[in-house]
Amino acid sequence: SLCKSVIYGIITYRRRGQLAALSIAAVVIIVGVPLWWRTTETYRAWLPVSQINELSNLQLQLSAEVEVVFARGTVTPEQQKKVPLTQIQDEEHTVDEDTALRYRYETKYRTATIMEEDALNQPTAAEADLSLHTLSESPCGSLVVYVIPESSSLLPEDMDVYVGQRRTALLRIGAQMRVGKTLDQLLAHLEPRIKQVLQVMSFSHTDISAALSDRVRLSPGNKESIADSMRTFKSSPGYEITFSLLNPDPKSHRLHWDIEGAVQTYIQPLLTKLASVANFSIDSQTLYYAMLGVNPRFDSSLSAYTLHSDSLAHVINPVEARLGSNAASSNPVLNFLLYVPDAHHSPLYIHDRKKQEVPSNAFHSPRWGGIMVYNVNGFYGPEAVFPVDVNINMAKVMGVFLAQLRLLLGVQSSTAPSGFLVAPCGSNGLADWELDRLMWSRSVENVATATTTITSLAQLLEQIGNIVINDNIAEQVSSAVTSLQLAVAELETGNLRFALQYSKEAILASERAFFDPSLLHLLYFPDDQKFAIYIPLFLPMCVPILLSLLKIVSDARQKRREKQAKKD
Amino acid sequence: IIFYIFSTLYFQLSFSPLVPQENAGQFFSSGHTNNWAVLVCTSRFWFNYRHVANTLSVYRSVKRLGIPDSHIVLMLADDMACNHRNPKPATVFSHKNMELNVYGDDVEVDYRGYEVTVENFLRVLTGRLPPSTPRSKRLLSDDRSNILIYLTGHGGNGFLKFQDSEEISNVELADAFEQMWQKRRYNELLFIIDTCQGASMYERFYSPNLMALASSQVGEDSLSHQPDLAIGVHLMDRYTFYLLEFLEDIHPSSKANMNDLFKVCPKSQCVSTPGHRTDLFLRDPGSALITDFFGSVRKVEITMETINLTEPIQQRQKETYSYVDQLPVSEIIHQKPKQKDWHPPDGFILGLWTLILLVFFKTYGMKHLKHIF
């Protein structure tokens, strides 16, 4: 009680009040305000913004290796001594202010070995190609060009270049290189042809700039390239392929198709070869009483029904409503429909704009799929008992569908330059160099899409300060940035397979980050709404504190005045 | 004079290559390969029957012109067809005297009732849906899709009311479209809104390739068309009523263009002044066909090449199929209960503060309050 009275004596009554007010104000300012700031802060994990900004400026280098092998009769013995040499050529293109491309062609020249000479002595180019392939297999992304003398009979008269099924090409030397030319002149003569071969078999500037369409809003090039880019499906990690058999007349036709066997034999080899590019899932169905949306016209001169190409566009929509799709995945769907016309409208032929019959009797729609009309009226006579059992010739059907599939996936190349003889694709529907082409353009497309996604995501997150950035999003962004850097590095060194793999990882990570459900910006608060929320909370608390501080200040001033008055 | 002659000659020469090769011309005129539609009705309650009828009329036209259900996202905030107050159940009419039932028998509503929220709408547009969302509820458009977005409901200057409890502002909508553009989720987008002061909703757009139409300007109300005495409510809004009339004349191969659409519902019929915005649209509106957005005319190419396949089909053994164990039943039965986070018991905070206040006042008494004030 002595202590108490001492303490109470030292600190007077009024003083206690002032101390209380000051300490409350101190707690509010020193502890309260920072606590409020921290708890109302949105959690934003760290993003590698500087690396993302670096990536927004894309400098891509694509490297392709070509080996040029001189067969006997193309180089003189003195030239042969000089021949093993390597040349590197760079070609630069600036697409726009953020994107630049550089193509590096590394050309290695050498002479042919004995075994290769034997292989080149085969009667036809196709057999030569096959035996050359058994000797050695070129790695993914590289090419071998065999230069054969003008006298060689492997190629027909007007053709100079034969593009094989794998990664080899045969190039015939022109007539002017017959006698007495130096090595440099020979190389200069061959160079434009080799460049053309590279553009057909590896990548061309039009393909690559079409693949960059996500980054660069292209001014339209030639019509063919626009049609190609509109027709091809965009790069996606997976695709779904659906084969549908449309039977509008089950009373007349009982159709049997061995779709499982046909897919296994004809389609699956192609898809297995494309496994590094995307995953494919296949299903099939049969639809009964599914009509075409247009009425075909009867052409008495042919005694058949015809569908004009103008009305083809209206065929797809009524059918599409009934096709259905796999509800579980969001992958793009390729639909292939086989339509067997009903007995009253058979046979049905498709006519093109020039009123000519189309040999395949099929048409396709960009980024959708294809439809083939299969006439079965030839399989039974007029006295047949309905319903007639019909076995569909799956080889013919799949031949058409496979061609359409190649077009829609972007495998089919545009027309080759003059003087080129391109071998038909092998039994698995895809030549090795076609796969390489696809891998080049897909890698570039993936890299372009991933960089735009990441940069726009970073921009978005910077602009909107209220969005919460969770750790998993930051992780996805970092992994996307890493994969992108690796993909660009692999493209530079020419490791095509790894480049494609990294670019796929980059795209997956960037899409997952961009489309994360937690990034929804619903937090648009205009300033007056912010005031309206905070004023009722803080004003009642701040008013007493402020008033008491003011009272302290006025008391102190009054005391000083009193002291002054006392002094005087 | 010579200059004039030269310039006309020049124009003639430059026009001649444009004499179209038919297939190429149609192929490239619009640059899109597929069509999508997002149709949203944002109001609930029986007296907002007309908004549901608006949306269903546009749905009907869009389906008739060819867009399949898989490419339409239909959001209806309330169920009018099966509402208790509907004297004709399972129907939604758009003309008085019940001439046209827009509900039909194959309506596919993707978002219904309370699922129609601002959040879900923005999620559909930007694609930020949870992974479990089915395909029919997603807008799976790509860079070659033309999208039609139709909104109707009650709105005001700069906002649109959803479900009577929340709003979407024009800034949020513009930001959503910008995110769609960044991710190249559309080729061209047509935005139609039928609400009061609808023009305010497209004021803030800034992404390219957007065209917008609204039923009324800022400061004006969009009015409804006609009540039906048997049903007891107004059936349609004026703008959409005349829009539907206009669309009934369009068929899939029609060549009507956007300029005709801008003329729909002049002030004499609509009482409000419909507005439109085309400055962000890169093509000339006169070259944009109605079917570019409302229909789905597919481009087709004849397949010229086939592949000669000679191998016979491999014979495989028939596999026997069995049902797979889909659920690990034993694991589910013998699961340990999950660790839940500990929360303080209810009312704890309230009790704590009451205790503190009681102690404070007991110790110091009420008279010390005067030191604060």
PDB file of C-alpha atoms in Angstrom, chain A residues 257-394:
ATOM      1  CA  TRP A 257     -17.653 -52.291 -90.927  1.00  0.00           C
ATOM      2  CA  ASP A 258     -14.644 -53.678 -89.123  1.00  0.00           C
ATOM      3  CA  ILE A 259     -13.702 -50.347 -87.647  1.00  0.00           C
ATOM      4  CA  GLU A 260     -11.523 -51.741 -84.902  1.00  0.00           C
ATOM      5  CA  GLY A 261      -9.397 -53.728 -87.308  1.00  0.00           C
ATOM      6  CA  ALA A 262      -9.243 -50.870 -89.794  1.00  0.00           C
ATOM      7  CA  VAL A 263      -8.161 -48.386 -87.162  1.00  0.00           C
ATOM      8  CA  GLN A 264      -5.577 -50.792 -85.832  1.00  0.00           C
ATOM      9  CA  THR A 265      -4.134 -51.518 -89.275  1.00  0.00           C
ATOM     10  CA  TYR A 266      -4.351 -48.199 -91.046  1.00  0.00           C
ATOM     11  CA  ILE A 267      -4.734 -45.350 -88.604  1.00  0.00           C
ATOM     12  CA  GLN A 268      -2.882 -46.491 -85.508  1.00  0.00           C
ATOM     13  CA  PRO A 269       0.565 -46.631 -87.190  1.00  0.00           C
ATOM     14  CA  LEU A 270       0.260 -42.967 -88.096  1.00  0.00           C
ATOM     15  CA  LEU A 271      -0.865 -42.023 -84.626  1.00  0.00           C
ATOM     16  CA  THR A 272       1.910 -44.036 -83.020  1.00  0.00           C
ATOM     17  CA  LYS A 273       4.427 -42.200 -85.142  1.00  0.00           C
ATOM     18  CA  LEU A 274       2.851 -38.923 -84.090  1.00  0.00           C
ATOM     19  CA  ALA A 275       2.920 -39.874 -80.412  1.00  0.00           C
ATOM     20  CA  SER A 276       5.707 -37.394 -79.721  1.00  0.00           C
ATOM     21  CA  VAL A 277       3.544 -34.600 -81.078  1.00  0.00           C
ATOM     22  CA  ALA A 278       0.225 -35.302 -79.350  1.00  0.00           C
ATOM     23  CA  ASN A 279      -1.932 -37.943 -77.698  1.00  0.00           C
ATOM     24  CA  PHE A 280      -4.821 -39.313 -79.666  1.00  0.00           C
ATOM     25  CA  SER A 281      -7.922 -41.053 -78.479  1.00  0.00           C
ATOM     26  CA  ILE A 282     -10.178 -42.773 -80.983  1.00  0.00           C
ATOM     27  CA  ASP A 283     -13.780 -43.779 -80.766  1.00  0.00           C
ATOM     28  CA  SER A 284     -16.419 -44.824 -83.233  1.00  0.00           C
ATOM     29  CA  GLN A 285     -20.181 -44.925 -83.449  1.00  0.00           C
ATOM     30  CA  THR A 286     -22.997 -45.825 -85.777  1.00  0.00           C
ATOM     31  CA  LEU A 287     -25.891 -43.418 -86.261  1.00  0.00           C
ATOM     32  CA  TYR A 288     -29.156 -44.600 -87.694  1.00  0.00           C
ATOM     33  CA  TYR A 289     -31.700 -42.424 -89.522  1.00  0.00           C
ATOM     34  CA  ALA A 290     -29.196 -39.618 -89.803  1.00  0.00           C
ATOM     35  CA  MET A 291     -30.014 -37.678 -92.952  1.00  0.00           C
ATOM     36  CA  LEU A 292     -28.000 -35.152 -94.829  1.00  0.00           C
ATOM     37  CA  GLY A 293     -29.432 -31.699 -94.515  1.00  0.00           C
ATOM     38  CA  VAL A 294     -29.650 -31.117 -98.254  1.00  0.00           C
ATOM     39  CA  ASN A 295     -31.635 -32.818-100.958  1.00  0.00           C
ATOM     40  CA  PRO A 296     -29.433 -34.191-103.723  1.00  0.00           C
ATOM     41  CA  ARG A 297     -30.421 -33.501-107.269  1.00  0.00           C
ATOM     42  CA  PHE A 298     -31.048 -36.265-109.757  1.00  0.00           C
ATOM     43  CA  ASP A 299     -28.861 -36.064-112.826  1.00  0.00           C
ATOM     44  CA  SER A 300     -30.443 -38.090-115.600  1.00  0.00           C
ATOM     45  CA  SER A 301     -27.317 -38.040-117.772  1.00  0.00           C
ATOM     46  CA  LEU A 302     -25.478 -39.959-115.096  1.00  0.00           C
ATOM     47  CA  SER A 303     -28.605 -41.640-113.688  1.00  0.00           C
ATOM     48  CA  ALA A 304     -27.309 -40.777-110.308  1.00  0.00           C
ATOM     49  CA  TYR A 305     -27.895 -38.239-107.620  1.00  0.00           C
ATOM     50  CA  THR A 306     -25.440 -35.394-107.274  1.00  0.00           C
ATOM     51  CA  LEU A 307     -24.429 -33.034-104.520  1.00  0.00           C
ATOM     52  CA  HIS A 308     -23.015 -29.775-105.722  1.00  0.00           C
ATOM     53  CA  SER A 309     -20.118 -28.317-103.821  1.00  0.00           C
ATOM     54  CA  ASP A 310     -22.091 -25.199-102.899  1.00  0.00           C
ATOM     55  CA  SER A 311     -24.587 -27.216-100.918  1.00  0.00           C
ATOM     56  CA  LEU A 312     -21.913 -29.170 -99.085  1.00  0.00           C
ATOM     57  CA  ALA A 313     -21.494 -26.420 -96.538  1.00  0.00           C
ATOM     58  CA  HIS A 314     -25.005 -26.985 -95.270  1.00  0.00           C
ATOM     59  CA  VAL A 315     -24.594 -30.706 -94.858  1.00  0.00           C
ATOM     60  CA  ILE A 316     -22.528 -30.600 -91.728  1.00  0.00           C
ATOM     61  CA  ASN A 317     -24.673 -28.644 -89.299  1.00  0.00           C
ATOM     62  CA  PRO A 318     -27.742 -30.878 -89.018  1.00  0.00           C
ATOM     63  CA  VAL A 319     -25.518 -33.905 -88.575  1.00  0.00           C
ATOM     64  CA  GLU A 320     -23.214 -32.309 -86.052  1.00  0.00           C
ATOM     65  CA  ALA A 321     -26.001 -31.870 -83.567  1.00  0.00           C
ATOM     66  CA  ARG A 322     -26.322 -35.636 -83.347  1.00  0.00           C
ATOM     67  CA  LEU A 323     -22.689 -36.582 -83.215  1.00  0.00           C
ATOM     68  CA  GLY A 324     -21.978 -36.130 -79.543  1.00  0.00           C
ATOM     69  CA  SER A 325     -18.552 -35.934 -78.034  1.00  0.00           C
ATOM     70  CA  ASN A 326     -16.538 -37.089 -75.085  1.00  0.00           C
ATOM     71  CA  ALA A 327     -17.723 -34.983 -72.194  1.00  0.00           C
ATOM     72  CA  ALA A 328     -14.650 -35.616 -70.108  1.00  0.00           C
ATOM     73  CA  SER A 329     -11.992 -33.882 -72.130  1.00  0.00           C
ATOM     74  CA  SER A 330     -11.656 -30.467 -73.707  1.00  0.00           C
ATOM     75  CA  ASN A 331      -9.450 -31.635 -76.534  1.00  0.00           C
ATOM     76  CA  PRO A 332     -10.307 -30.691 -80.101  1.00  0.00           C
ATOM     77  CA  VAL A 333     -12.397 -33.294 -81.897  1.00  0.00           C
ATOM     78  CA  LEU A 334     -11.838 -34.548 -85.431  1.00  0.00           C
ATOM     79  CA  ASN A 335     -14.976 -36.106 -86.887  1.00  0.00           C
ATOM     80  CA  PHE A 336     -14.840 -38.518 -89.796  1.00  0.00           C
ATOM     81  CA  LEU A 337     -18.223 -39.469 -91.155  1.00  0.00           C
ATOM     82  CA  LEU A 338     -18.978 -42.272 -93.556  1.00  0.00           C
ATOM     83  CA  TYR A 339     -22.363 -41.719 -95.161  1.00  0.00           C
ATOM     84  CA  VAL A 340     -24.068 -44.536 -96.963  1.00  0.00           C
ATOM     85  CA  PRO A 341     -26.950 -43.075 -99.011  1.00  0.00           C
ATOM     86  CA  ASP A 342     -30.357 -44.627 -98.697  1.00  0.00           C
ATOM     87  CA  ALA A 343     -31.559 -46.990-101.388  1.00  0.00           C
ATOM     88  CA  HIS A 344     -33.789 -44.381-103.042  1.00  0.00           C
ATOM     89  CA  HIS A 345     -31.009 -41.856-103.418  1.00  0.00           C
ATOM     90  CA  SER A 346     -28.241 -44.152-104.547  1.00  0.00           C
ATOM     91  CA  PRO A 347     -25.758 -43.715-106.104  1.00  0.00           C
ATOM     92  CA  LEU A 348     -24.791 -40.294-104.769  1.00  0.00           C
ATOM     93  CA  TYR A 349     -21.818 -38.444-106.204  1.00  0.00           C
ATOM     94  CA  ILE A 350     -20.188 -35.215-105.174  1.00  0.00           C
ATOM     95  CA  HIS A 351     -19.462 -32.715-107.902  1.00  0.00           C
ATOM     96  CA  ASP A 352     -16.952 -29.936-107.668  1.00  0.00           C
ATOM     97  CA  ARG A 353     -17.355 -26.418-108.990  1.00  0.00           C
ATOM     98  CA  LYS A 354     -16.662 -27.467-112.521  1.00  0.00           C
ATOM     99  CA  LYS A 355     -19.455 -30.079-112.319  1.00  0.00           C
ATOM    100  CA  GLN A 356     -16.860 -32.845-112.448  1.00  0.00           C
ATOM    101  CA  GLU A 357     -17.131 -35.925-110.343  1.00  0.00           C
ATOM    102  CA  VAL A 358     -14.767 -36.082-107.407  1.00  0.00           C
ATOM    103  CA  PRO A 359     -12.802 -39.350-107.426  1.00  0.00           C
ATOM    104  CA  SER A 360     -12.649 -39.674-103.659  1.00  0.00           C
ATOM    105  CA  ASN A 361     -16.331 -38.768-103.236  1.00  0.00           C
ATOM    106  CA  ALA A 362     -15.389 -36.982-100.051  1.00  0.00           C
ATOM    107  CA  PHE A 363     -14.980 -33.498 -98.675  1.00  0.00           C
ATOM    108  CA  HIS A 364     -13.576 -32.020 -95.511  1.00  0.00           C
ATOM    109  CA  SER A 365     -14.152 -28.933 -93.418  1.00  0.00           C
ATOM    110  CA  PRO A 366     -11.274 -26.980 -91.868  1.00  0.00           C
ATOM    111  CA  ARG A 367     -10.722 -27.697 -88.198  1.00  0.00           C
ATOM    112  CA  TRP A 368     -13.670 -30.037 -88.105  1.00  0.00           C
ATOM    113  CA  GLY A 369     -13.207 -33.261 -90.001  1.00  0.00           C
ATOM    114  CA  GLY A 370     -14.254 -35.035 -93.148  1.00  0.00           C
ATOM    115  CA  ILE A 371     -17.262 -36.715 -94.744  1.00  0.00           C
ATOM    116  CA  MET A 372     -17.133 -39.473 -97.312  1.00  0.00           C
ATOM    117  CA  VAL A 373     -20.079 -40.782 -99.301  1.00  0.00           C
ATOM    118  CA  TYR A 374     -19.911 -44.532 -99.889  1.00  0.00           C
ATOM    119  CA  ASN A 375     -22.288 -45.959-102.444  1.00  0.00           C
ATOM    120  CA  VAL A 376     -23.412 -49.530-101.854  1.00  0.00           C
ATOM    121  CA  ASN A 377     -25.945 -49.907-104.627  1.00  0.00           C
ATOM    122  CA  GLY A 378     -23.373 -51.774-106.683  1.00  0.00           C
ATOM    123  CA  PHE A 379     -23.271 -54.621-104.200  1.00  0.00           C
ATOM    124  CA  TYR A 380     -26.751 -55.928-104.833  1.00  0.00           C
ATOM    125  CA  GLY A 381     -29.073 -56.340-107.753  1.00  0.00           C
ATOM    126  CA  PRO A 382     -32.676 -55.187-108.138  1.00  0.00           C
ATOM    127  CA  GLU A 383     -34.115 -58.501-106.923  1.00  0.00           C
ATOM    128  CA  ALA A 384     -32.304 -58.431-103.584  1.00  0.00           C
ATOM    129  CA  VAL A 385     -34.214 -59.053-100.393  1.00  0.00           C
ATOM    130  CA  PHE A 386     -34.065 -56.087 -98.068  1.00  0.00           C
ATOM    131  CA  PRO A 387     -32.308 -55.541 -95.714  1.00  0.00           C
ATOM    132  CA  VAL A 388     -29.115 -56.379 -97.584  1.00  0.00           C
ATOM    133  CA  ASP A 389     -25.930 -57.220 -95.699  1.00  0.00           C
ATOM    134  CA  VAL A 390     -23.111 -55.033 -96.906  1.00  0.00           C
ATOM    135  CA  ASN A 391     -19.457 -55.319 -95.922  1.00  0.00           C
ATOM    136  CA  ILE A 392     -17.767 -51.992 -96.301  1.00  0.00           C
ATOM    137  CA  ASN A 393     -14.332 -51.938 -97.943  1.00  0.00           C
ATOM    138  CA  MET A 394     -12.401 -50.370 -95.119  1.00  0.00           C
TER     139      MET A 394
END
